[in-house]
Structures are given as structure tokens and as C-alpha cells.
């Protein structure tokens, strides 16, 4: 990290950097979608105004108001000038990394008929459909993943909006890895595949075939899913975002402000806890105090051998993590070929909780987010058990 009081030795060539600014005033608490967005946009506009006077260029700056940051290419001399600005909190190179774990015990599945999958039955979704007549209809779920095979029979017609954040973006939905199609199926797939088959999706393809992305692109996807049409006055964002991704880093705050923005705008952030096993801690962003981290369980309700554990510590406060757990071992969901595939990971557990949250939002559209809310967590847990 390059702080405003210093910076790492630059290379001789221009490099892409993520410039983070100091927050000016507190973000509105539960202010609603438009209030939070306008605050963030005005804050960044003021700070970029000063930065542009220092750089005297604007052509390659990507505004990331959701994180009070911007991505830009800087020469060594420009880097030094930007890092010295009193408004700047940190400057560091844009980092590419793999955010999605390799498939665990993945295998094709031959299924006849339209049976409810075991994981969907395990969380009690069929009882909610039948007894409460709730299937997630009217609820919009955001998904940041490897894309979606939108024409899959169980997912057809369920993608409301799509945007590709990879280096070679395409205008039509696709999935060149399979992870995103599987997680989307567990959220809202039909034919017994998903927990909330009536829900609809906003899909951001941000991870490439290797499950990797750079952090600036990820912030851009988090920003887009909060406001797909770019107009703060129209609340076209989702009620929740399902994030089957994360890092092993337990202290990285790159996405802290972005997740905080979601929460303050009323968007529930659901994250996979990670697959580092009983000796591996829940990483970020799932480990944040304002994120919901989902661990993985098996068919026999035991903790999956790969599921990361807590606690996490932030600013001296110890937090219980994961916040909740759901089926994540041997989960059957959609494949890019149009059939079904079994896969394992907390990535598979995460969309089950997202689907359950969608059912809850349909039942009570005014449901608010309260950090570490025992009431809401117990409601989800009671559905799962």
C-alpha cells in the first residue's frame, strides 16, 4: 500500500493504480439507495476535481465512487504527486488475483425428472413454496461471478441485466468457467434446482476462466450492480448480492467501503466464507463485520472439511464467523452444457442463503439490514434447520 506520506519504488513505465481518497463526512446510515449514491458520487467528484488539477488529465480515470476511489495510469512523477495530496488515503498498483477457488469434487450428474435437489430440500425451501406460497417472486438478486448460461432450461428468462467486466467483454450473457451458472442455479434455478425460483438476477461477469480479476474491475462490478442504469433516482439495484468469491487475506480493506455502501443502501451482502479448512480463517470481504459469511455443511449437517472458520478480528473486536452455514458439499446445480453438475465449496453454500434471503424479502419487502442482527440470522437459521 502506498500511503500519502510515502510510496513504493515505482517502475520506469506507467502503471495502473488504485487511488483511494479519505472519506469526507460519514456515509448516510440507512439513507436509502438514492441518498447513499449521491453522497458517494458528490464526495468523489470533489476529490477528483483536485486530483485532475494536479494531473491535468482525465482520459483514463475510472471513477469508483462506491469505494471513494479511482483507477488510473500514472507515471513515476505523477505517482509521487498524487501520493502527496492531502486528500489521498492510499495509492497502490491494481492487483490481479484468483478470487474463486478451483472446483472441489466436481462431477457431471445424470438426473431424470424434475426432482427437488437435496440441498434445496435441506434448507426447507419446498415447505416455504407450498405452505407460504413464497418463491422469491419480485425479488432481485445480484451475482458477481464467472457469468451465466442464461439459456439453461432452469435459468431461462431470469437474467434482468448483464454486464461483462473482463478484458474482452461481450454484450450477451455467457459463462466460460461454469462457476457462475452453478451458483445462479442454486439461487433461483427452476425444476427443483434453486431455493427461490421466482427471483430474478442482475449478473456481472467479473471473473475470467481462471476465476481471476483485478480489484479495480471488481469494484466496478460492485458499483454497477448497485446501480445498473447509472441513475440514482431509479432504484434498480438488487435487494441482496450473492458473492461466491473472496480472498484468503483476513485484513484487506479494499472492499470495505463498497460493502458498507451496499448495506447503507439496503442491499444485503452475502459472501462465501472460503475453503481453507478448519485451520484457515474466513478471509475478506466475507470476514468484514458488515458482511454475511456463509460456511458449508454436508448432507448429514456436519461442517464440510474444506469450510473456513472464525473468528475474525477488526479494530480490536473479535467477531464470530461464519455468520451462518448452508449445504455446500456435493451440491447439484446447473452446468453450462444445459444439464446438471455436482460441485462443492462455500461458493455452493452462499447462494442457498441468498435464495433464503430472497424468500424472506418477498415475505417482507421492507425488511431492513441490521449488522449482526440476531433476529434475522435466527430466522434464516430456523429455515435451514
mmCIF file of C-alpha atoms in Angstrom:
data_model
loop_
_atom_site.group_PDB
_atom_site.id
_atom_site.type_symbol
_atom_site.label_atom_id
_atom_site.label_comp_id
_atom_site.label_asym_id
_atom_site.label_seq_id
_atom_site.Cartn_x
_atom_site.Cartn_y
_atom_site.Cartn_z
ATOM 1 C CA UNK A 1 0.000 0.000 0.000
ATOM 2 C CA UNK A 2 1.247 3.453 -0.852
ATOM 3 C CA UNK A 3 0.232 5.912 1.841
ATOM 4 C CA UNK A 4 0.048 9.673 1.354
ATOM 5 C CA UNK A 5 3.283 10.022 3.330
ATOM 6 C CA UNK A 6 5.264 7.745 1.020
ATOM 7 C CA UNK A 7 5.181 5.221 -1.791
ATOM 8 C CA UNK A 8 6.831 2.097 -3.119
ATOM 9 C CA UNK A 9 9.664 2.435 -5.582
ATOM 10 C CA UNK A 10 7.974 2.978 -8.977
ATOM 11 C CA UNK A 11 8.964 1.339 -12.208
ATOM 12 C CA UNK A 12 10.079 3.459 -15.147
ATOM 13 C CA UNK A 13 6.888 2.642 -17.072
ATOM 14 C CA UNK A 14 3.358 3.973 -16.408
ATOM 15 C CA UNK A 15 1.418 1.613 -14.140
ATOM 16 C CA UNK A 16 -2.257 1.213 -13.383
ATOM 17 C CA UNK A 17 -3.008 2.334 -9.820
ATOM 18 C CA UNK A 18 -5.962 2.327 -7.464
ATOM 19 C CA UNK A 19 -6.135 5.705 -5.720
ATOM 20 C CA UNK A 20 -8.211 5.764 -2.536
ATOM 21 C CA UNK A 21 -9.343 9.040 -1.000
ATOM 22 C CA UNK A 22 -10.035 9.999 2.585
ATOM 23 C CA UNK A 23 -13.722 9.989 3.428
ATOM 24 C CA UNK A 24 -15.333 13.384 3.898
ATOM 25 C CA UNK A 25 -18.103 13.051 6.453
ATOM 26 C CA UNK A 26 -19.960 9.899 7.400
ATOM 27 C CA UNK A 27 -21.877 7.842 4.874
ATOM 28 C CA UNK A 28 -25.657 8.161 5.411
ATOM 29 C CA UNK A 29 -26.911 5.353 7.628
ATOM 30 C CA UNK A 30 -29.917 3.547 6.133
ATOM 31 C CA UNK A 31 -30.424 6.591 3.923
ATOM 32 C CA UNK A 32 -31.738 4.614 1.004
ATOM 33 C CA UNK A 33 -30.374 3.945 -2.446
ATOM 34 C CA UNK A 34 -30.501 7.500 -3.867
ATOM 35 C CA UNK A 35 -29.203 9.240 -0.737
ATOM 36 C CA UNK A 36 -26.208 6.923 -0.359
ATOM 37 C CA UNK A 37 -25.319 7.059 -4.057
ATOM 38 C CA UNK A 38 -25.495 10.847 -4.273
ATOM 39 C CA UNK A 39 -23.330 11.198 -1.171
ATOM 40 C CA UNK A 40 -20.689 8.877 -2.626
ATOM 41 C CA UNK A 41 -20.737 10.492 -6.055
ATOM 42 C CA UNK A 42 -20.503 14.049 -4.722
ATOM 43 C CA UNK A 43 -17.688 13.075 -2.383
ATOM 44 C CA UNK A 44 -15.586 11.537 -5.155
ATOM 45 C CA UNK A 45 -16.365 14.372 -7.600
ATOM 46 C CA UNK A 46 -14.924 16.938 -5.182
ATOM 47 C CA UNK A 47 -11.766 14.928 -4.604
ATOM 48 C CA UNK A 48 -11.255 14.098 -8.271
ATOM 49 C CA UNK A 49 -11.589 17.788 -9.064
ATOM 50 C CA UNK A 50 -8.477 18.458 -7.022
ATOM 51 C CA UNK A 51 -6.654 15.431 -8.415
ATOM 52 C CA UNK A 52 -7.323 16.427 -12.009
ATOM 53 C CA UNK A 53 -5.719 19.814 -11.358
ATOM 54 C CA UNK A 54 -2.608 18.016 -10.185
ATOM 55 C CA UNK A 55 -2.526 15.551 -13.091
ATOM 56 C CA UNK A 56 -4.070 17.754 -15.772
ATOM 57 C CA UNK A 57 -5.540 14.674 -17.446
ATOM 58 C CA UNK A 58 -8.838 12.825 -17.299
ATOM 59 C CA UNK A 59 -8.799 10.434 -20.249
ATOM 60 C CA UNK A 60 -8.126 7.147 -18.455
ATOM 61 C CA UNK A 61 -9.603 7.737 -14.984
ATOM 62 C CA UNK A 62 -12.246 5.197 -13.970
ATOM 63 C CA UNK A 63 -14.415 6.592 -11.186
ATOM 64 C CA UNK A 64 -15.192 4.114 -8.400
ATOM 65 C CA UNK A 65 -17.452 6.174 -6.171
ATOM 66 C CA UNK A 66 -18.652 3.047 -4.373
ATOM 67 C CA UNK A 67 -15.192 2.866 -2.754
ATOM 68 C CA UNK A 68 -14.317 6.595 -2.812
ATOM 69 C CA UNK A 69 -11.540 5.668 -5.208
ATOM 70 C CA UNK A 70 -10.465 5.814 -8.822
ATOM 71 C CA UNK A 71 -8.318 3.680 -11.107
ATOM 72 C CA UNK A 72 -5.808 5.425 -13.349
ATOM 73 C CA UNK A 73 -2.465 5.055 -15.100
ATOM 74 C CA UNK A 74 0.351 7.060 -13.518
ATOM 75 C CA UNK A 75 3.939 7.752 -14.438
ATOM 76 C CA UNK A 76 6.502 7.700 -11.610
ATOM 77 C CA UNK A 77 6.374 11.501 -11.391
ATOM 78 C CA UNK A 78 2.560 11.510 -11.337
ATOM 79 C CA UNK A 79 2.542 8.819 -8.686
ATOM 80 C CA UNK A 80 4.691 10.952 -6.435
ATOM 81 C CA UNK A 81 2.432 13.973 -6.895
ATOM 82 C CA UNK A 82 -0.786 12.041 -6.278
ATOM 83 C CA UNK A 83 0.569 10.250 -3.201
ATOM 84 C CA UNK A 84 1.478 13.633 -1.686
ATOM 85 C CA UNK A 85 -2.059 15.012 -1.959
ATOM 86 C CA UNK A 86 -3.660 15.517 1.488
ATOM 87 C CA UNK A 87 -6.963 14.141 0.147
ATOM 88 C CA UNK A 88 -5.375 10.805 -0.773
ATOM 89 C CA UNK A 89 -5.511 7.953 1.736
ATOM 90 C CA UNK A 90 -3.543 5.380 -0.276
ATOM 91 C CA UNK A 91 -2.195 4.572 -3.711
ATOM 92 C CA UNK A 92 -1.239 1.099 -4.819
ATOM 93 C CA UNK A 93 -0.939 -0.859 -8.060
ATOM 94 C CA UNK A 94 -4.091 -2.514 -9.333
ATOM 95 C CA UNK A 95 -3.790 -6.190 -8.373
ATOM 96 C CA UNK A 96 -4.957 -9.235 -10.293
ATOM 97 C CA UNK A 97 -5.602 -12.379 -8.287
ATOM 98 C CA UNK A 98 -7.723 -15.516 -8.335
ATOM 99 C CA UNK A 99 -10.841 -14.942 -6.227
ATOM 100 C CA UNK A 100 -12.657 -18.209 -6.939
ATOM 101 C CA UNK A 101 -11.232 -21.489 -5.688
ATOM 102 C CA UNK A 102 -10.680 -24.379 -8.033
ATOM 103 C CA UNK A 103 -13.558 -26.826 -8.264
ATOM 104 C CA UNK A 104 -13.811 -29.299 -5.397
ATOM 105 C CA UNK A 105 -15.035 -32.790 -6.296
ATOM 106 C CA UNK A 106 -16.821 -31.514 -9.412
ATOM 107 C CA UNK A 107 -18.597 -34.160 -11.484
ATOM 108 C CA UNK A 108 -21.443 -34.364 -14.022
ATOM 109 C CA UNK A 109 -24.762 -35.690 -12.754
ATOM 110 C CA UNK A 110 -27.397 -37.683 -14.593
ATOM 111 C CA UNK A 111 -30.811 -36.787 -13.223
ATOM 112 C CA UNK A 112 -34.146 -37.965 -14.570
ATOM 113 C CA UNK A 113 -37.292 -35.954 -13.997
ATOM 114 C CA UNK A 114 -37.533 -32.710 -12.069
ATOM 115 C CA UNK A 115 -36.782 -33.774 -8.517
ATOM 116 C CA UNK A 116 -36.044 -31.189 -5.849
ATOM 117 C CA UNK A 117 -32.309 -31.346 -5.171
ATOM 118 C CA UNK A 118 -31.236 -32.487 -1.704
ATOM 119 C CA UNK A 119 -29.680 -29.147 -0.729
ATOM 120 C CA UNK A 120 -32.834 -27.244 -1.627
ATOM 121 C CA UNK A 121 -34.907 -29.670 0.420
ATOM 122 C CA UNK A 122 -32.410 -29.469 3.284
ATOM 123 C CA UNK A 123 -32.964 -25.719 3.749
ATOM 124 C CA UNK A 124 -36.740 -26.187 3.825
ATOM 125 C CA UNK A 125 -37.481 -24.313 0.604
ATOM 126 C CA UNK A 126 -40.234 -26.689 -0.644
ATOM 127 C CA UNK A 127 -42.213 -26.152 2.570
ATOM 128 C CA UNK A 128 -41.956 -22.382 2.084
ATOM 129 C CA UNK A 129 -43.138 -22.711 -1.518
ATOM 130 C CA UNK A 130 -46.057 -24.946 -0.648
ATOM 131 C CA UNK A 131 -47.207 -23.643 2.724
ATOM 132 C CA UNK A 132 -46.398 -19.937 2.466
ATOM 133 C CA UNK A 133 -46.697 -19.619 -1.317
ATOM 134 C CA UNK A 134 -43.350 -17.822 -1.487
ATOM 135 C CA UNK A 135 -40.826 -18.476 -4.255
ATOM 136 C CA UNK A 136 -38.858 -15.228 -4.353
ATOM 137 C CA UNK A 137 -41.053 -13.536 -6.958
ATOM 138 C CA UNK A 138 -40.459 -9.802 -7.163
ATOM 139 C CA UNK A 139 -37.020 -10.041 -5.543
ATOM 140 C CA UNK A 140 -33.887 -9.084 -7.470
ATOM 141 C CA UNK A 141 -30.580 -10.751 -6.605
ATOM 142 C CA UNK A 142 -27.208 -9.540 -7.801
ATOM 143 C CA UNK A 143 -24.494 -12.064 -8.680
ATOM 144 C CA UNK A 144 -20.798 -11.321 -9.225
ATOM 145 C CA UNK A 145 -19.233 -14.409 -10.758
ATOM 146 C CA UNK A 146 -17.914 -16.030 -13.951
ATOM 147 C CA UNK A 147 -21.103 -15.270 -15.860
ATOM 148 C CA UNK A 148 -24.223 -17.283 -16.569
ATOM 149 C CA UNK A 149 -25.516 -19.717 -19.159
ATOM 150 C CA UNK A 150 -28.731 -17.721 -19.379
ATOM 151 C CA UNK A 151 -30.373 -20.129 -21.838
ATOM 152 C CA UNK A 152 -30.128 -23.102 -19.455
ATOM 153 C CA UNK A 153 -33.655 -24.570 -19.108
ATOM 154 C CA UNK A 154 -33.643 -23.915 -15.356
ATOM 155 C CA UNK A 155 -32.409 -20.313 -15.771
ATOM 156 C CA UNK A 156 -34.130 -19.157 -18.950
ATOM 157 C CA UNK A 157 -35.708 -15.708 -18.644
ATOM 158 C CA UNK A 158 -34.230 -14.978 -15.222
ATOM 159 C CA UNK A 159 -31.448 -12.536 -16.126
ATOM 160 C CA UNK A 160 -32.745 -8.958 -15.912
ATOM 161 C CA UNK A 161 -29.439 -7.241 -16.640
ATOM 162 C CA UNK A 162 -25.934 -8.303 -17.625
ATOM 163 C CA UNK A 163 -22.522 -6.658 -17.830
ATOM 164 C CA UNK A 164 -19.144 -8.151 -18.623
ATOM 165 C CA UNK A 165 -16.153 -6.648 -16.747
ATOM 166 C CA UNK A 166 -13.458 -8.891 -18.222
ATOM 167 C CA UNK A 167 -10.767 -7.675 -20.629
ATOM 168 C CA UNK A 168 -12.724 -8.830 -23.698
ATOM 169 C CA UNK A 169 -16.328 -8.002 -22.736
ATOM 170 C CA UNK A 170 -19.304 -9.452 -24.558
ATOM 171 C CA UNK A 171 -22.781 -7.975 -24.720
ATOM 172 C CA UNK A 172 -24.658 -11.258 -24.373
ATOM 173 C CA UNK A 173 -24.557 -13.467 -21.247
ATOM 174 C CA UNK A 174 -22.107 -16.372 -21.236
ATOM 175 C CA UNK A 175 -20.051 -18.402 -18.767
ATOM 176 C CA UNK A 176 -16.678 -19.760 -19.826
ATOM 177 C CA UNK A 177 -15.942 -21.419 -16.483
ATOM 178 C CA UNK A 178 -19.215 -22.791 -15.063
ATOM 179 C CA UNK A 179 -18.962 -21.472 -11.510
ATOM 180 C CA UNK A 180 -21.410 -18.610 -12.063
ATOM 181 C CA UNK A 181 -24.014 -20.811 -13.734
ATOM 182 C CA UNK A 182 -23.849 -23.251 -10.821
ATOM 183 C CA UNK A 183 -24.263 -20.552 -8.158
ATOM 184 C CA UNK A 184 -27.051 -18.816 -10.099
ATOM 185 C CA UNK A 185 -28.885 -22.121 -10.327
ATOM 186 C CA UNK A 186 -28.786 -22.578 -6.565
ATOM 187 C CA UNK A 187 -30.256 -19.110 -6.072
ATOM 188 C CA UNK A 188 -33.182 -19.242 -8.487
ATOM 189 C CA UNK A 189 -32.974 -22.217 -10.819
ATOM 190 C CA UNK A 190 -36.272 -23.861 -11.705
ATOM 191 C CA UNK A 191 -37.120 -27.565 -11.751
ATOM 192 C CA UNK A 192 -36.098 -28.074 -8.125
ATOM 193 C CA UNK A 193 -32.554 -26.718 -8.586
ATOM 194 C CA UNK A 194 -32.821 -23.353 -6.808
ATOM 195 C CA UNK A 195 -34.107 -22.088 -3.472
ATOM 196 C CA UNK A 196 -36.009 -19.061 -4.826
ATOM 197 C CA UNK A 197 -37.098 -19.959 -8.383
ATOM 198 C CA UNK A 198 -39.226 -16.830 -8.680
ATOM 199 C CA UNK A 199 -36.334 -14.420 -8.108
ATOM 200 C CA UNK A 200 -34.575 -12.590 -10.937
ATOM 201 C CA UNK A 201 -30.900 -11.774 -11.432
ATOM 202 C CA UNK A 202 -28.524 -8.914 -12.152
ATOM 203 C CA UNK A 203 -25.390 -10.682 -13.386
ATOM 204 C CA UNK A 204 -21.928 -9.160 -13.528
ATOM 205 C CA UNK A 205 -19.276 -11.322 -15.150
ATOM 206 C CA UNK A 206 -16.135 -10.141 -13.432
ATOM 207 C CA UNK A 207 -14.020 -13.313 -13.174
ATOM 208 C CA UNK A 208 -12.219 -14.869 -16.110
ATOM 209 C CA UNK A 209 -11.933 -18.552 -16.937
ATOM 210 C CA UNK A 210 -9.324 -18.963 -14.198
ATOM 211 C CA UNK A 211 -11.551 -17.334 -11.588
ATOM 212 C CA UNK A 212 -9.377 -14.221 -11.547
ATOM 213 C CA UNK A 213 -9.986 -10.482 -11.731
ATOM 214 C CA UNK A 214 -8.253 -7.288 -10.746
ATOM 215 C CA UNK A 215 -9.551 -5.378 -7.751
ATOM 216 C CA UNK A 216 -10.439 -2.262 -9.779
ATOM 217 C CA UNK A 217 -12.670 -4.358 -12.044
ATOM 218 C CA UNK A 218 -14.268 -5.989 -9.031
ATOM 219 C CA UNK A 219 -15.061 -2.593 -7.518
ATOM 220 C CA UNK A 220 -16.534 -1.574 -10.859
ATOM 221 C CA UNK A 221 -18.797 -4.623 -10.827
ATOM 222 C CA UNK A 222 -19.867 -3.918 -7.241
ATOM 223 C CA UNK A 223 -20.702 -0.360 -8.308
ATOM 224 C CA UNK A 224 -22.655 -1.458 -11.379
ATOM 225 C CA UNK A 225 -24.769 -3.997 -9.556
ATOM 226 C CA UNK A 226 -25.752 -1.295 -7.056
ATOM 227 C CA UNK A 227 -26.983 0.937 -9.878
ATOM 228 C CA UNK A 228 -27.236 -0.824 -13.262
ATOM 229 C CA UNK A 229 -28.798 2.112 -15.142
ATOM 230 C CA UNK A 230 -26.471 4.777 -13.708
ATOM 231 C CA UNK A 231 -29.328 6.913 -12.375
ATOM 232 C CA UNK A 232 -29.523 7.372 -8.581
ATOM 233 C CA UNK A 233 -33.186 8.377 -8.851
ATOM 234 C CA UNK A 234 -34.215 4.935 -10.089
ATOM 235 C CA UNK A 235 -33.791 2.191 -7.518
ATOM 236 C CA UNK A 236 -32.994 -0.612 -9.932
ATOM 237 C CA UNK A 237 -30.445 -2.260 -7.665
ATOM 238 C CA UNK A 238 -30.961 -5.644 -6.006
ATOM 239 C CA UNK A 239 -32.200 -6.418 -2.508
ATOM 240 C CA UNK A 240 -29.121 -8.569 -1.994
ATOM 241 C CA UNK A 241 -25.934 -9.627 -3.754
ATOM 242 C CA UNK A 242 -24.677 -13.225 -3.751
ATOM 243 C CA UNK A 243 -20.876 -13.306 -3.759
ATOM 244 C CA UNK A 244 -19.314 -16.741 -4.088
ATOM 245 C CA UNK A 245 -15.811 -15.280 -4.051
ATOM 246 C CA UNK A 246 -13.218 -13.899 -1.677
ATOM 247 C CA UNK A 247 -9.563 -13.803 -0.690
ATOM 248 C CA UNK A 248 -7.508 -15.568 1.959
ATOM 249 C CA UNK A 249 -6.419 -12.184 3.307
ATOM 250 C CA UNK A 250 -8.028 -11.561 6.695
ATOM 251 C CA UNK A 251 -7.067 -7.876 6.993
ATOM 252 C CA UNK A 252 -7.501 -6.385 3.499
ATOM 253 C CA UNK A 253 -9.953 -3.437 3.481
ATOM 254 C CA UNK A 254 -10.042 -2.855 -0.290
ATOM 255 C CA UNK A 255 -13.760 -3.634 -0.471
ATOM 256 C CA UNK A 256 -14.728 -2.298 2.966
ATOM 257 C CA UNK A 257 -16.345 0.946 1.793
ATOM 258 C CA UNK A 258 -18.068 -0.768 -1.142
ATOM 259 C CA UNK A 259 -19.731 -3.346 1.108
ATOM 260 C CA UNK A 260 -20.625 -0.573 3.546
ATOM 261 C CA UNK A 261 -22.281 1.313 0.686
ATOM 262 C CA UNK A 262 -24.372 -1.729 -0.195
ATOM 263 C CA UNK A 263 -25.507 -2.120 3.390
ATOM 264 C CA UNK A 264 -26.371 1.545 3.858
ATOM 265 C CA UNK A 265 -28.373 1.446 0.635
ATOM 266 C CA UNK A 266 -30.325 -1.566 1.949
ATOM 267 C CA UNK A 267 -28.502 -4.257 -0.068
ATOM 268 C CA UNK A 268 -27.649 -7.428 1.873
ATOM 269 C CA UNK A 269 -24.064 -8.629 1.173
ATOM 270 C CA UNK A 270 -23.835 -12.446 1.242
ATOM 271 C CA UNK A 271 -20.320 -13.894 0.818
ATOM 272 C CA UNK A 272 -18.708 -17.323 0.730
ATOM 273 C CA UNK A 273 -16.604 -17.929 3.850
ATOM 274 C CA UNK A 274 -13.732 -19.589 1.970
ATOM 275 C CA UNK A 275 -12.342 -23.094 1.541
ATOM 276 C CA UNK A 276 -9.280 -23.082 3.766
ATOM 277 C CA UNK A 277 -10.445 -25.835 6.105
ATOM 278 C CA UNK A 278 -10.561 -25.911 9.901
ATOM 279 C CA UNK A 279 -7.126 -24.284 10.183
ATOM 280 C CA UNK A 280 -7.949 -21.477 7.747
ATOM 281 C CA UNK A 281 -9.723 -18.313 8.810
ATOM 282 C CA UNK A 282 -12.581 -16.625 6.947
ATOM 283 C CA UNK A 283 -10.993 -14.127 4.560
ATOM 284 C CA UNK A 284 -12.264 -10.898 3.093
ATOM 285 C CA UNK A 285 -14.735 -9.497 2.165
ATOM 286 C CA UNK A 286 -16.794 -12.182 3.954
ATOM 287 C CA UNK A 287 -14.913 -11.567 7.195
ATOM 288 C CA UNK A 288 -15.984 -7.914 7.418
ATOM 289 C CA UNK A 289 -18.283 -7.012 10.328
ATOM 290 C CA UNK A 290 -20.879 -5.768 7.823
ATOM 291 C CA UNK A 291 -20.759 -8.862 5.546
ATOM 292 C CA UNK A 292 -22.574 -12.158 5.943
ATOM 293 C CA UNK A 293 -20.093 -15.020 5.604
ATOM 294 C CA UNK A 294 -21.554 -18.417 4.715
ATOM 295 C CA UNK A 295 -19.885 -21.669 5.735
ATOM 296 C CA UNK A 296 -20.579 -25.061 4.152
ATOM 297 C CA UNK A 297 -22.307 -28.136 5.567
ATOM 298 C CA UNK A 298 -22.850 -31.681 4.297
ATOM 299 C CA UNK A 299 -25.886 -33.909 3.750
ATOM 300 C CA UNK A 300 -25.548 -35.066 7.364
ATOM 301 C CA UNK A 301 -25.419 -31.485 8.731
ATOM 302 C CA UNK A 302 -21.729 -31.667 9.645
ATOM 303 C CA UNK A 303 -19.255 -28.925 8.767
ATOM 304 C CA UNK A 304 -17.676 -29.584 5.366
ATOM 305 C CA UNK A 305 -13.995 -30.458 5.656
ATOM 306 C CA UNK A 306 -12.957 -27.504 3.488
ATOM 307 C CA UNK A 307 -15.067 -24.792 5.132
ATOM 308 C CA UNK A 308 -13.081 -21.898 6.663
ATOM 309 C CA UNK A 309 -13.643 -20.974 10.284
ATOM 310 C CA UNK A 310 -13.503 -17.892 12.514
ATOM 311 C CA UNK A 311 -13.212 -15.828 14.440
ATOM 312 C CA UNK A 312 -12.157 -12.622 12.707
ATOM 313 C CA UNK A 313 -10.788 -9.534 14.410
ATOM 314 C CA UNK A 314 -11.391 -5.947 13.316
ATOM 315 C CA UNK A 315 -10.185 -2.889 15.205
ATOM 316 C CA UNK A 316 -9.727 -4.961 18.331
ATOM 317 C CA UNK A 317 -13.199 -6.514 18.172
ATOM 318 C CA UNK A 318 -13.479 -10.296 17.841
ATOM 319 C CA UNK A 319 -16.349 -11.474 15.644
ATOM 320 C CA UNK A 320 -17.951 -14.890 15.256
ATOM 321 C CA UNK A 321 -17.559 -16.085 11.663
ATOM 322 C CA UNK A 322 -19.055 -17.617 9.581
ATOM 323 C CA UNK A 323 -22.357 -15.880 10.324
ATOM 324 C CA UNK A 324 -24.389 -18.823 9.045
ATOM 325 C CA UNK A 325 -23.844 -22.105 7.195
ATOM 326 C CA UNK A 326 -25.730 -23.962 4.469
ATOM 327 C CA UNK A 327 -25.327 -27.015 2.208
ATOM 328 C CA UNK A 328 -22.095 -26.785 0.252
ATOM 329 C CA UNK A 329 -20.786 -30.322 -0.245
ATOM 330 C CA UNK A 330 -21.964 -32.261 -3.295
ATOM 331 C CA UNK A 331 -24.455 -29.607 -4.361
ATOM 332 C CA UNK A 332 -26.214 -30.305 -7.655
ATOM 333 C CA UNK A 333 -26.975 -27.303 -9.839
ATOM 334 C CA UNK A 334 -26.829 -26.016 -13.414
ATOM 335 C CA UNK A 335 -23.964 -26.649 -15.819
ATOM 336 C CA UNK A 336 -23.029 -24.636 -18.889
ATOM 337 C CA UNK A 337 -23.895 -27.624 -21.080
ATOM 338 C CA UNK A 338 -27.554 -27.347 -20.147
ATOM 339 C CA UNK A 339 -27.524 -30.253 -17.730
ATOM 340 C CA UNK A 340 -26.614 -30.597 -14.072
ATOM 341 C CA UNK A 341 -23.315 -30.914 -12.237
ATOM 342 C CA UNK A 342 -22.268 -31.590 -8.664
ATOM 343 C CA UNK A 343 -19.772 -29.228 -7.056
ATOM 344 C CA UNK A 344 -18.532 -28.427 -3.561
ATOM 345 C CA UNK A 345 -17.334 -25.330 -1.733
ATOM 346 C CA UNK A 346 -18.579 -22.467 0.373
ATOM 347 C CA UNK A 347 -19.296 -20.963 -3.060
ATOM 348 C CA UNK A 348 -22.092 -23.507 -3.280
ATOM 349 C CA UNK A 349 -23.360 -22.729 0.228
ATOM 350 C CA UNK A 350 -23.514 -18.975 -0.324
ATOM 351 C CA UNK A 351 -26.332 -18.982 -2.937
ATOM 352 C CA UNK A 352 -28.529 -21.138 -0.688
ATOM 353 C CA UNK A 353 -28.514 -18.390 1.929
ATOM 354 C CA UNK A 354 -29.059 -15.820 -0.832
ATOM 355 C CA UNK A 355 -32.088 -17.774 -2.012
ATOM 356 C CA UNK A 356 -33.453 -17.964 1.523
ATOM 357 C CA UNK A 357 -32.971 -14.221 1.921
ATOM 358 C CA UNK A 358 -34.922 -13.723 -1.318
ATOM 359 C CA UNK A 359 -37.812 -15.716 0.172
ATOM 360 C CA UNK A 360 -37.674 -13.524 3.270
ATOM 361 C CA UNK A 361 -37.674 -10.321 1.227
ATOM 362 C CA UNK A 362 -40.716 -11.500 -0.693
ATOM 363 C CA UNK A 363 -42.473 -12.174 2.588
ATOM 364 C CA UNK A 364 -41.457 -8.751 3.950
ATOM 365 C CA UNK A 365 -40.164 -6.308 1.292
ATOM 366 C CA UNK A 366 -39.468 -3.697 3.992
ATOM 367 C CA UNK A 367 -37.074 -5.950 5.863
ATOM 368 C CA UNK A 368 -34.039 -3.868 6.861
ATOM 369 C CA UNK A 369 -30.430 -4.862 7.438
ATOM 370 C CA UNK A 370 -29.124 -4.668 11.000
ATOM 371 C CA UNK A 371 -25.466 -5.537 11.488
ATOM 372 C CA UNK A 372 -25.037 -8.841 13.310
ATOM 373 C CA UNK A 373 -28.814 -8.988 13.799
ATOM 374 C CA UNK A 374 -29.671 -11.974 15.963
ATOM 375 C CA UNK A 375 -33.290 -11.748 14.840
ATOM 376 C CA UNK A 376 -32.626 -12.064 11.123
ATOM 377 C CA UNK A 377 -29.835 -14.593 11.493
ATOM 378 C CA UNK A 378 -32.050 -16.779 13.668
ATOM 379 C CA UNK A 379 -34.851 -16.541 11.098
ATOM 380 C CA UNK A 380 -32.537 -17.834 8.359
ATOM 381 C CA UNK A 381 -31.086 -20.469 10.662
ATOM 382 C CA UNK A 382 -34.577 -21.707 11.557
ATOM 383 C CA UNK A 383 -35.365 -22.109 7.875
ATOM 384 C CA UNK A 384 -32.174 -24.087 7.285
ATOM 385 C CA UNK A 385 -32.662 -26.372 10.257
#
